Coordinates of C-alpha atoms and ligand atoms in Angstrom, one line a residue:
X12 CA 30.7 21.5 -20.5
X13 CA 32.0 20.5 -17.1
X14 CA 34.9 18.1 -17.2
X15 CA 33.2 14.4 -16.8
X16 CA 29.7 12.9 -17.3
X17 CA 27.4 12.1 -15.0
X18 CA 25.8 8.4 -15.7
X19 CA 22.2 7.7 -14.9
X20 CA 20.7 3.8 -15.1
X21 CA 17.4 2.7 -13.9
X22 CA 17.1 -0.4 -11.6
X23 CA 14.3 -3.1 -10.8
X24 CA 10.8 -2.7 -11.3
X25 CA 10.0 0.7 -12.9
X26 CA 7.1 3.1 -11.8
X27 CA 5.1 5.4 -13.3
X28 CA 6.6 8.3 -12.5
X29 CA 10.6 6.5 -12.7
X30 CA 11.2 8.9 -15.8
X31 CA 10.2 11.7 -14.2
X32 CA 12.9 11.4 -12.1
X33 CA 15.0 11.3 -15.0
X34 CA 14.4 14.1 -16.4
X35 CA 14.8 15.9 -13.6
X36 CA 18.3 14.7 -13.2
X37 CA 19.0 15.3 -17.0
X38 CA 17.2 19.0 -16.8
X39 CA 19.4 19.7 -13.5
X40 CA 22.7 18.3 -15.0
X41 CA 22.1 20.4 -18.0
X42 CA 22.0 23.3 -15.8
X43 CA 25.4 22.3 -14.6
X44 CA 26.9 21.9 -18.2
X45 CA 27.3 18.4 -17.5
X46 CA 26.8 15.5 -20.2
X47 CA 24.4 12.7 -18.8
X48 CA 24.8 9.6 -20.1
X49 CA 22.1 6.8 -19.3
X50 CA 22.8 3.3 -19.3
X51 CA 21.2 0.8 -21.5
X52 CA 19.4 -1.7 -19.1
X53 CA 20.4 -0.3 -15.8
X54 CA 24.2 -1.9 -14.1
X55 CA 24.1 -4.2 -17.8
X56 CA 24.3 -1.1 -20.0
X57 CA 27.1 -0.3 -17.8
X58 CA 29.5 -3.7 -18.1
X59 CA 28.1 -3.8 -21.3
X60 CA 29.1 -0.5 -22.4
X61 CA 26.1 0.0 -23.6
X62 CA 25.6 3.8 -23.0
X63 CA 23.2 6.5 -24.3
X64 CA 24.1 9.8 -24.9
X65 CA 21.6 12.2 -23.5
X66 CA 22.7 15.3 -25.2
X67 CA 21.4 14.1 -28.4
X68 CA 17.3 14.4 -26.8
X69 CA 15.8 17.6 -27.5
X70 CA 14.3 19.2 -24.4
X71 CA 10.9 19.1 -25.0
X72 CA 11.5 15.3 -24.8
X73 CA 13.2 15.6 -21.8
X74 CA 10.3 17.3 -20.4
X75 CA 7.5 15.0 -21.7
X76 CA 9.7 12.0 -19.8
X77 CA 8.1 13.7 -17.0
X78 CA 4.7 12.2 -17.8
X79 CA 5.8 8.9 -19.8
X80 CA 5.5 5.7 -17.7
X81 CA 8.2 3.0 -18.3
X82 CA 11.9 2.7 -18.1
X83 CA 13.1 5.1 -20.6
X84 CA 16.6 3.7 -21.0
X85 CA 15.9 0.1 -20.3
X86 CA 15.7 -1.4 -16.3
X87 CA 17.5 -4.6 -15.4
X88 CA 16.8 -6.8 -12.2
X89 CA 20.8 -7.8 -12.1
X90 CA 22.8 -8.8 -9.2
X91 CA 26.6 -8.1 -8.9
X92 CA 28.4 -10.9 -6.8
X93 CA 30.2 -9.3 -3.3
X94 CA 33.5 -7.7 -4.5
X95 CA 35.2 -10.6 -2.4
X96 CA 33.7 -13.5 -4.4
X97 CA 34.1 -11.5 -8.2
X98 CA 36.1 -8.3 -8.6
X99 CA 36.0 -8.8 -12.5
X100 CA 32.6 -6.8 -13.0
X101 CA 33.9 -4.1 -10.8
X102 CA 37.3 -3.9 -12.4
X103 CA 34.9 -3.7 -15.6
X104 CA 33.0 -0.6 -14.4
X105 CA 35.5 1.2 -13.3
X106 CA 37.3 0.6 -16.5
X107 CA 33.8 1.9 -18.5
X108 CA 33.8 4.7 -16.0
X109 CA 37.4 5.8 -16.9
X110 CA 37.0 5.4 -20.8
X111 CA 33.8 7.9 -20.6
X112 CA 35.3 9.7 -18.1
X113 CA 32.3 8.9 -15.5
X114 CA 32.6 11.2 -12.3
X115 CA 29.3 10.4 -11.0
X116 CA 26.6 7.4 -11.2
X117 CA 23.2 7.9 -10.2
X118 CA 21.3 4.8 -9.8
X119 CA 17.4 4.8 -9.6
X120 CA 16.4 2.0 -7.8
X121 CA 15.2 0.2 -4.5
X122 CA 17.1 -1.7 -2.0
X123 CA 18.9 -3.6 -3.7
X124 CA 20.3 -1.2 -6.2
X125 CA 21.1 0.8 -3.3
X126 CA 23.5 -1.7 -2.4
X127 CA 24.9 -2.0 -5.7
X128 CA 25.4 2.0 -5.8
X129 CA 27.1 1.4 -2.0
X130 CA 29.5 -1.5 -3.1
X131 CA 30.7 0.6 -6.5
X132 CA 31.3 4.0 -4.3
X133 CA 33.5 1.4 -1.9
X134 CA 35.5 -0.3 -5.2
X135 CA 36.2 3.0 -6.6
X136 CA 37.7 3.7 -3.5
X137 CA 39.6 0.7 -3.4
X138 CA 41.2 1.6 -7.2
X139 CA 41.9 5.2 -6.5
X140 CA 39.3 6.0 -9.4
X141 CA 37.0 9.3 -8.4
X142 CA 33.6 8.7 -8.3
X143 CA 30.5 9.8 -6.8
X144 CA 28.1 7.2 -6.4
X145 CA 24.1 8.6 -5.5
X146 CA 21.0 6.2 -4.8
X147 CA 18.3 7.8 -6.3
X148 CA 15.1 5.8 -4.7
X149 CA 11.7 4.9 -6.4
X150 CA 9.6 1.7 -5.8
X151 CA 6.2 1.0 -5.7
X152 CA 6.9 -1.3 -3.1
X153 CA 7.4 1.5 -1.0
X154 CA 9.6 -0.4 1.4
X155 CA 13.1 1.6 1.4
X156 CA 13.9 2.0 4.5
X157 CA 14.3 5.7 6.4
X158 CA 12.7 7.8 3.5
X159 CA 8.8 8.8 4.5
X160 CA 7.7 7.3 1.0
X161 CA 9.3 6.0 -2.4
X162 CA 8.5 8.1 -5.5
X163 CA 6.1 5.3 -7.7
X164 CA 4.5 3.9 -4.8
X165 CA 1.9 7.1 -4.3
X166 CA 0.5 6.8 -8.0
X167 CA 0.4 2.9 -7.5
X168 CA -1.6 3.3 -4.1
X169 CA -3.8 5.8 -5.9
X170 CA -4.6 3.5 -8.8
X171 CA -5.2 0.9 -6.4
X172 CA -7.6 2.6 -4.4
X173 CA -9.2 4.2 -7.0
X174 CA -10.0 1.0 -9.0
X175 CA -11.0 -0.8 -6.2
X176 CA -13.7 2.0 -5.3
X177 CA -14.6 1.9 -8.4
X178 CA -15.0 -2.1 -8.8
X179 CA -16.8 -2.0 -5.7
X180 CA -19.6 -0.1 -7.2
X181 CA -19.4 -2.6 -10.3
X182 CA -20.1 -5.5 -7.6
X183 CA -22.5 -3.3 -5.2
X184 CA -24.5 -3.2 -8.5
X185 CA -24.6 -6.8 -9.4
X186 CA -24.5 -8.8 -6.2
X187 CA -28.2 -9.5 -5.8
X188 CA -28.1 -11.9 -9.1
X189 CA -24.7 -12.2 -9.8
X190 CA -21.3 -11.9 -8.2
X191 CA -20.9 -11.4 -4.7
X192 CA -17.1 -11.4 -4.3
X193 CA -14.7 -9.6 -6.4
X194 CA -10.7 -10.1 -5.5
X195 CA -7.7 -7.6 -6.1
X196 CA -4.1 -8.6 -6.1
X197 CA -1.8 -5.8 -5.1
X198 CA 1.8 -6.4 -5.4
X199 CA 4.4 -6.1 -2.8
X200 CA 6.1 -9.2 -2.0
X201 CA 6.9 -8.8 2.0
X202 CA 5.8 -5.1 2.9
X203 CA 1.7 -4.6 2.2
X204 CA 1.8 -1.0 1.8
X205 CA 0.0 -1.1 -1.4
X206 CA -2.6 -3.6 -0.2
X207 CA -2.8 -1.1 2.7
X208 CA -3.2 1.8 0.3
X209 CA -6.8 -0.1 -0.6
X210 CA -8.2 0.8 2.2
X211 CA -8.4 4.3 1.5
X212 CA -10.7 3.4 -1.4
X213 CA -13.7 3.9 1.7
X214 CA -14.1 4.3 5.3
X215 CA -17.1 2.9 7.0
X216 CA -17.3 -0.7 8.4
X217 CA -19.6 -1.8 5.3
X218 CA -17.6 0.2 2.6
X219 CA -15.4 -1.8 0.5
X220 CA -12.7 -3.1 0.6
X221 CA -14.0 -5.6 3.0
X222 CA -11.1 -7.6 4.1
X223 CA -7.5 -6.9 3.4
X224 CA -4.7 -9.6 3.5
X225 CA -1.2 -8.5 3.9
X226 CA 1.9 -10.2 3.9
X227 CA 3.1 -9.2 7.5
X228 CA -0.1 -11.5 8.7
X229 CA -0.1 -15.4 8.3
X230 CA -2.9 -16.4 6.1
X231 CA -5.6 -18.5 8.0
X232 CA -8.0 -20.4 5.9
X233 CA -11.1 -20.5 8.0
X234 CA -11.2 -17.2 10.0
X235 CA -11.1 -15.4 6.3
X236 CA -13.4 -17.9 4.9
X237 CA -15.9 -17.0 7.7
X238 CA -15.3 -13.4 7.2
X239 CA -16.0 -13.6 4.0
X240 CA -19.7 -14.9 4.6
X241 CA -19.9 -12.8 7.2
X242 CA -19.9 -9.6 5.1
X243 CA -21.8 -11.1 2.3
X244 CA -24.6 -11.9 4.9
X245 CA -24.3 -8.1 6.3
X246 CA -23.7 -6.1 3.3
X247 CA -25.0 -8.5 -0.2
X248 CA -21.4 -8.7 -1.2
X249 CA -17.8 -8.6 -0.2
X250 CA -14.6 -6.9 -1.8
X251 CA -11.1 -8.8 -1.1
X252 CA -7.9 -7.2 -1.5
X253 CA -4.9 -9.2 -1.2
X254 CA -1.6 -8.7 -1.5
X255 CA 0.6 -10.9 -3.8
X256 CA 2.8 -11.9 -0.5
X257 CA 0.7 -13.4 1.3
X258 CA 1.2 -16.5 3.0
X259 CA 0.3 -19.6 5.2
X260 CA 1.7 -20.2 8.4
X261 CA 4.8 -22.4 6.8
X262 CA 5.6 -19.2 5.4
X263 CA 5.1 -20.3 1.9
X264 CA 3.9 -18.1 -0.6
X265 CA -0.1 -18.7 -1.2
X266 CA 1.1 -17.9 -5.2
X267 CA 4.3 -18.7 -6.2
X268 CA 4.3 -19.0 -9.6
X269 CA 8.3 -21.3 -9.5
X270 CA 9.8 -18.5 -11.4
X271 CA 13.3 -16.7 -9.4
X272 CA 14.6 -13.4 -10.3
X273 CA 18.7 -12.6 -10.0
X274 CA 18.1 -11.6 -6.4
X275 CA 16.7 -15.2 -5.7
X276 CA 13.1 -13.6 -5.4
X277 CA 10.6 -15.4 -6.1
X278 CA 8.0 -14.4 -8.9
X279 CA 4.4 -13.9 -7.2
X280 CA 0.7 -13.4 -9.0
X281 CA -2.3 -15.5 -8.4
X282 CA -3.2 -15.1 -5.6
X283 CA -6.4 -13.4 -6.6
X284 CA -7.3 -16.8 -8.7
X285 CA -6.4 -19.1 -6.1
X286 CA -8.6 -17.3 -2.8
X287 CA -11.8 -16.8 -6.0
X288 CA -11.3 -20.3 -6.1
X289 CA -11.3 -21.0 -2.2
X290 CA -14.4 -18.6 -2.0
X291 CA -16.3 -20.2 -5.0
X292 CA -15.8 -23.8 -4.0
X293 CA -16.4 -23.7 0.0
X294 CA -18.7 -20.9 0.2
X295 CA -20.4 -21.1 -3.6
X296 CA -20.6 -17.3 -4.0
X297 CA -20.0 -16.3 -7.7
X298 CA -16.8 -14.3 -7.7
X299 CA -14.4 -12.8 -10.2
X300 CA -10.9 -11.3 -9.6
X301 CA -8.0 -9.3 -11.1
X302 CA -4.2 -9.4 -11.1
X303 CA -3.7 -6.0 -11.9
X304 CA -0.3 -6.8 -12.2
X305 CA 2.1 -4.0 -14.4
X306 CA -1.0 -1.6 -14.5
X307 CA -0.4 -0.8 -11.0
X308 CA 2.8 0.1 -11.5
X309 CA 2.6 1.8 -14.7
X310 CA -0.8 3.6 -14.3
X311 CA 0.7 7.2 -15.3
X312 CA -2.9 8.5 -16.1
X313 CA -3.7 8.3 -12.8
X314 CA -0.6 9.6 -11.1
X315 CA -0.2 11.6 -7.6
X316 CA 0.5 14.4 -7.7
X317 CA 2.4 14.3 -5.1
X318 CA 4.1 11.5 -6.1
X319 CA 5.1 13.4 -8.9
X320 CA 6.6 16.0 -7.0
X321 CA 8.3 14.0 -5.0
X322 CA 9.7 12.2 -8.3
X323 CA 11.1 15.4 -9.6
X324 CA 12.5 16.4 -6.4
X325 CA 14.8 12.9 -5.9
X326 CA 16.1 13.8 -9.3
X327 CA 16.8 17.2 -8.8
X328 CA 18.9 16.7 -5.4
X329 CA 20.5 13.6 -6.6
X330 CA 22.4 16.3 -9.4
X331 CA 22.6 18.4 -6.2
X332 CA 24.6 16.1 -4.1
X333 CA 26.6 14.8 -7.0
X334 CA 27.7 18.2 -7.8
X335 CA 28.5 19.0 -4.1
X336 CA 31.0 16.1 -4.3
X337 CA 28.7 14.1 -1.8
X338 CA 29.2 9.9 -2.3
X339 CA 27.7 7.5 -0.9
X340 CA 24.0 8.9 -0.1
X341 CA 20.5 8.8 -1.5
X342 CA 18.5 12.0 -1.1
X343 CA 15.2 10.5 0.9
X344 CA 11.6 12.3 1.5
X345 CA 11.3 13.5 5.3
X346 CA 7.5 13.9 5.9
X347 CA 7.3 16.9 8.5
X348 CA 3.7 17.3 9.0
X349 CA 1.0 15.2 8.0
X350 CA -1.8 18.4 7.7
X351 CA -1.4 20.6 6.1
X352 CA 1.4 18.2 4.4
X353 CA 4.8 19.1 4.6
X354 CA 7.6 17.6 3.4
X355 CA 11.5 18.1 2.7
X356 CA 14.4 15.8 1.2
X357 CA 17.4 14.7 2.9
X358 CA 20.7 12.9 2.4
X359 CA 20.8 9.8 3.5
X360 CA 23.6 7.5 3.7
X361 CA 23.0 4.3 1.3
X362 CA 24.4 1.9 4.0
X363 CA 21.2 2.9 6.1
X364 CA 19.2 2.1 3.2
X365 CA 20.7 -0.9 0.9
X366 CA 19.2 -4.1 1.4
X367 CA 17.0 -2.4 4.2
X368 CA 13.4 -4.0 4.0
X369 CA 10.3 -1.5 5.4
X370 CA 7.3 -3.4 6.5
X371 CA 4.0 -1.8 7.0
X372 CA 4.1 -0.6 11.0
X373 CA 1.8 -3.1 12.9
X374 CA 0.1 0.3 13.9
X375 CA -1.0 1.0 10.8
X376 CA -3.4 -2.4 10.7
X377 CA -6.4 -2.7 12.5
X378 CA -6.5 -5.2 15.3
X379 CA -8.8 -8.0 13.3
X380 CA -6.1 -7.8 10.9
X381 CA -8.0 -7.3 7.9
X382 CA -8.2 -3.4 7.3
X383 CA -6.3 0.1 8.4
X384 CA -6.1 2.0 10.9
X385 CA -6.5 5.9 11.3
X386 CA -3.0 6.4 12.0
X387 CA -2.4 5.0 8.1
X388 CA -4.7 7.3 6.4
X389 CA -3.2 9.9 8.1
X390 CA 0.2 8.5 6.3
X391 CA -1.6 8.1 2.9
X392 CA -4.0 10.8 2.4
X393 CA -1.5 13.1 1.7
X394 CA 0.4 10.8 -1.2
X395 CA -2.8 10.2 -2.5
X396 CA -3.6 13.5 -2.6
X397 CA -3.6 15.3 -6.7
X398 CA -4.0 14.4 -10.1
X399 CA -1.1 15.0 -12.8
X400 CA -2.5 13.7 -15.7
X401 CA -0.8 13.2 -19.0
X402 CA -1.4 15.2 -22.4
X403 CA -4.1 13.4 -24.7
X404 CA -3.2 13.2 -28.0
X405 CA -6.2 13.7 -30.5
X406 CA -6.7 10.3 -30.7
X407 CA -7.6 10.4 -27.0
X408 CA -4.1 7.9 -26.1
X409 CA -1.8 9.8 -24.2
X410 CA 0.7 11.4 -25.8
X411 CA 3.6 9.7 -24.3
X412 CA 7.5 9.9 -25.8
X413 CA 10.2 7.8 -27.1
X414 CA 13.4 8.7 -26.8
X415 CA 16.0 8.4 -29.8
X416 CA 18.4 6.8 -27.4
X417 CA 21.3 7.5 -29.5
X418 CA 24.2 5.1 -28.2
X419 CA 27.4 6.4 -27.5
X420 CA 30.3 4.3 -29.5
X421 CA 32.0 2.1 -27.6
X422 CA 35.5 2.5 -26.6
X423 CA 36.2 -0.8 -25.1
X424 CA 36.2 -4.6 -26.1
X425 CA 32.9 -6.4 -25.6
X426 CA 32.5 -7.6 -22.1
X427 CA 33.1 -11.2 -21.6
X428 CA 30.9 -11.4 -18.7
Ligands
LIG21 O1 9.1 -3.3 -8.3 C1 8.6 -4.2 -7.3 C2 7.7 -5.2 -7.9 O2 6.7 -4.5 -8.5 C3 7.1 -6.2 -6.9 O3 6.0 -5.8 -6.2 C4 6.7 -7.3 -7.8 O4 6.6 -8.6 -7.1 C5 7.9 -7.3 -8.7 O5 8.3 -6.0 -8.8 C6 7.7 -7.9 -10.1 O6 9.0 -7.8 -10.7 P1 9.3 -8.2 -12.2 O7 8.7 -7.1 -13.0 O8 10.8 -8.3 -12.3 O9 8.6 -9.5 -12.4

C-alpha cells in the first residue's frame, strides 16, 4: 500500500447514482494501493471519528455500489462555522487526519460541500499538515456552477420526465368523467432544472406537460389560473409541473413547510397540494397531484445512462487529481458538442464552484414562461439519453447491496463538539 489513506464522505442530498461515484473512487484508489476510508455521515464521521474502512468490502460489492441508490456510508447536511468564528472543528480534522494518516479527502457534494472541501484545503495549509482536498460534485439540483451537468441530476430529470409522460396518459384517459388536472412537484429549491427537465416528457403545444412553474419566475395567481382553463377548454385536461421553489412576488416560498436545515435552507414540499387546491376551489376541475419527493432523487431503476457515466467518471478523476498532488479542485463535466454528444472532464478550481448557485439560463424558458425552449432540449436530450438498469433479484426487487461498513477503531477521544 501507498503511504496514507485517501478519505471519501458523501455530503447533502444523495442521488441515485452518488455510490457510483464511490466506487469508482474506491476501484481507482485500489489501483493505486491506496486504503480508502469513508466517513460515517459525511464531515460528522470525520469530527466524529467515525470512519469506515473500505478495504474490508469485497469487490463485487464495490461494483454493485455502482447500481445501489442511497448514501452508502451515511450523508450529512452539516455546516462548519468560517475558520475565523470557530477553528476548534478544524483543529479537530486535522487532528483525525493526522491520527489516520489522511493525505487526501474527497468530498461528494454540491455547493456547499464545495466550500467545506475549499476551507479544509486552506486550514491544512494554515497548520503545515499535507493534504489534498478534491470536490467531487453530484446533485440533482444540477446547479453547481461551471460543470455542464451534476452527476444525479440526469437520472432525476429522466424519472421526471418519464413519469410525467406517463401520468399524462393516466389523465388523457380519464379526463372526460374524471380528473382534468394532475400536478407534479419537482424539487430544486432556486434553480428549475428539474422542473425544466419535464418538458421533455412531449413536444407539441397540446402535449403535456402543459404549464411549467419554475422558481426563476414569480408566481402570478391569475395568469396561471386562466392558463389552466385555457388548456382544459383546448385539450380536455391539463398537466402542471411545478417546481418545489416556487414563489409569489414577496419572494416567499408558495410551500414552506417551517422546517430549516444547517445551511439555513428552508424545507420545501407542497406545493403540488396547495396549486390542486387553488385549481379545485376557483376553477372546480377534479385534480390530483404528487410530491414525488425522495423518488426523484433516488429512482436508480430508471437511471441515465449517461448520468451514470458521468458518475463513474467524477470518481475516477477525483483519484486522478488526488494522486497527481492537485488540491483545491473538483473535476467538472465539459459538454463539447451537443450531437453527436461529446463530452470531457476538467479540473476545476473549488473557489469557482463553492457556494456558486446555477440557475436555469432565461434562454432556456419559453417566452410565456411556462414551458422550454429548443435551445434546452438540445442541453437535455443527451443526459436523458440511455437506460442502466439494475440487476433484478428473483423476487423481481432489485438486487441492491449493503455494505458491512466495518469501522475503523478510534484513535482519539470522543469529540466534544
Ligand atoms: O439535494 C438537493 C435537494 O434534493 C433539494 O432539491 C431538496 O429541496 C432538498 O435536497 C431536500 O433536502 P433534505 O433531504 O435534506 O430534506
Amino acid at each position: 500500500m501507498a503511504r496514507g489513506s485517501l478519505l471519501y464522505a458523501q455530503s447533502g442530498g444523495v442521488t441515485a447514482v452518488i455510490n457510483a461515484t464511490a466506487s469508482a473512487v474506491i476501484q481507482a484508489a485500489r489501483r493505486h494501493r491506496v486504503q480508502v476510508l469513508a466517513a460515517r455521515n459525511g464531515i460528522l464521521g470525520a469530527l466524529r471519528e467515525e470512519l469506515i474502512d473500505t478495504s474490508a468490502e469485497p469487490i463485487a460489492s464495490i461494483r454493485a455500489l455502482a447500481h445501489t441508490p442511497g448514501g452508502a456510508f451515511g450523508s450529512c447536511r452539516y455546516k462548519l462555522k468560517a475558520p475565523e468564528v470557530d477553528r476548534a472543528p478544524y483543529q479537530r480534522l486535522i487532528d483525525v487526519f493526522r491520527a489516520h494518516d489522511v493525505r487526501w479527502f474527497l468530498y461528494n457534494g454540491g455547493n456547499d460541500s464545495a466550500d467545506t472541501a475549499l476551507k479544509l484545503s486552506k486550514i491544512a495549509t494554515e497548520f503545515g499538515y499535507p493534504l489534498a482536498c478534491i470536490g467531487v460534485p453530484k446533485t440533482v439540483d444540477n446547479d453547481l456552477d461551471v460543470t455542464d451537468c451534476c452527476p444525479g441530476f440526469a437520472s432525476a430529470a429522466k424519472y421526471t420526465a418519464v413519469s410525467v409522460r406517463e401520468a399524462a396518459l393516466d389523465v388523457a384517459a380519464m379526463a372526460s368523467t374524471s380528473t382534468k388536472v394532475f400536478v407534479y412537484e419537482a424539487m430544486g429549491r432556486h434553480a428549475g432544472w428539474l422542473a425544466a427537465a419535464s418538458g421533455m416528457a412531449g413536444e407539441g403545444r397540446d402535449e403535456a406537460p402543459h404549464i411549467i412553474l419554475f422558481p426563476e419566475r414569480v408566481f402570478d395567481e391569475a395568469a396561471f389560473l386562466a392558463k389552466v382553463k385555457e388548456t382544459v377548454a383546448r385539450v380536455g385536461w391539463c398537466v402542471v409541473v411545478a417546481s418545489e421553489g416556487v414563489h409569489g412576488p414577496d419572494g416567499r416560498f408558495l410551500a414552506e413547510a417551517g422546517t430549516v436545515d444547517a445551511f439555513g435552507h428552508a424545507q420545501l414540499g407542497g406545493v403540488a397540494p396547495h396549486l390542486a387546491e387553488m385549481v379545485k376551489s376557483r376553477l372546480g376541475y377534479k385534480v390530483h397531484w404528487t410530491v414525488p419527493d425522495y423518488l426523484q432523487r433516488s429512482a436508480r431503476h430508471l437511471a441515465s445512462a449517461t448520468d451514470l457515466k458521468h458518475a463513474l467518471a467524477v470518481g475516477e478523476a477525483a483519484v486522478d487529481y488526488a494522486m497527481e498532488g492537485r488540491n483545491a479542485v473538483m473535476p467538472v463535466i465539459v459538454r463539447t458538442s451537443d450531437a453527436p454528444y461529446r463530452w470531457k472532464i476538467e479540473a476545476a478550481p473549488l473557489e469557482r464552484l463553492a457556494n456558486h448557485e446555477k440557475k436555469l439560463p432565461a434562454g432556456f424558458v419559453r417566452p410565456d414562461g411556462y414551458g422550454i425552449t429548443a435551445a434546452a432540449r438540445r442541453y437535455f436530450a443527451p443526459l436523458l439519453r440511455g437506460e442502466a438498469p439494475p440487476p433484478y433479484g428473483r423476487d423481481g426487487i432489485p438486487a441492491y447491496v449493503a455494505l458491512g461498513n466495518r469501522a475503523v477503531r478510534k484513535a482519539l477521544p470522543d469529540w466534544a463538539g
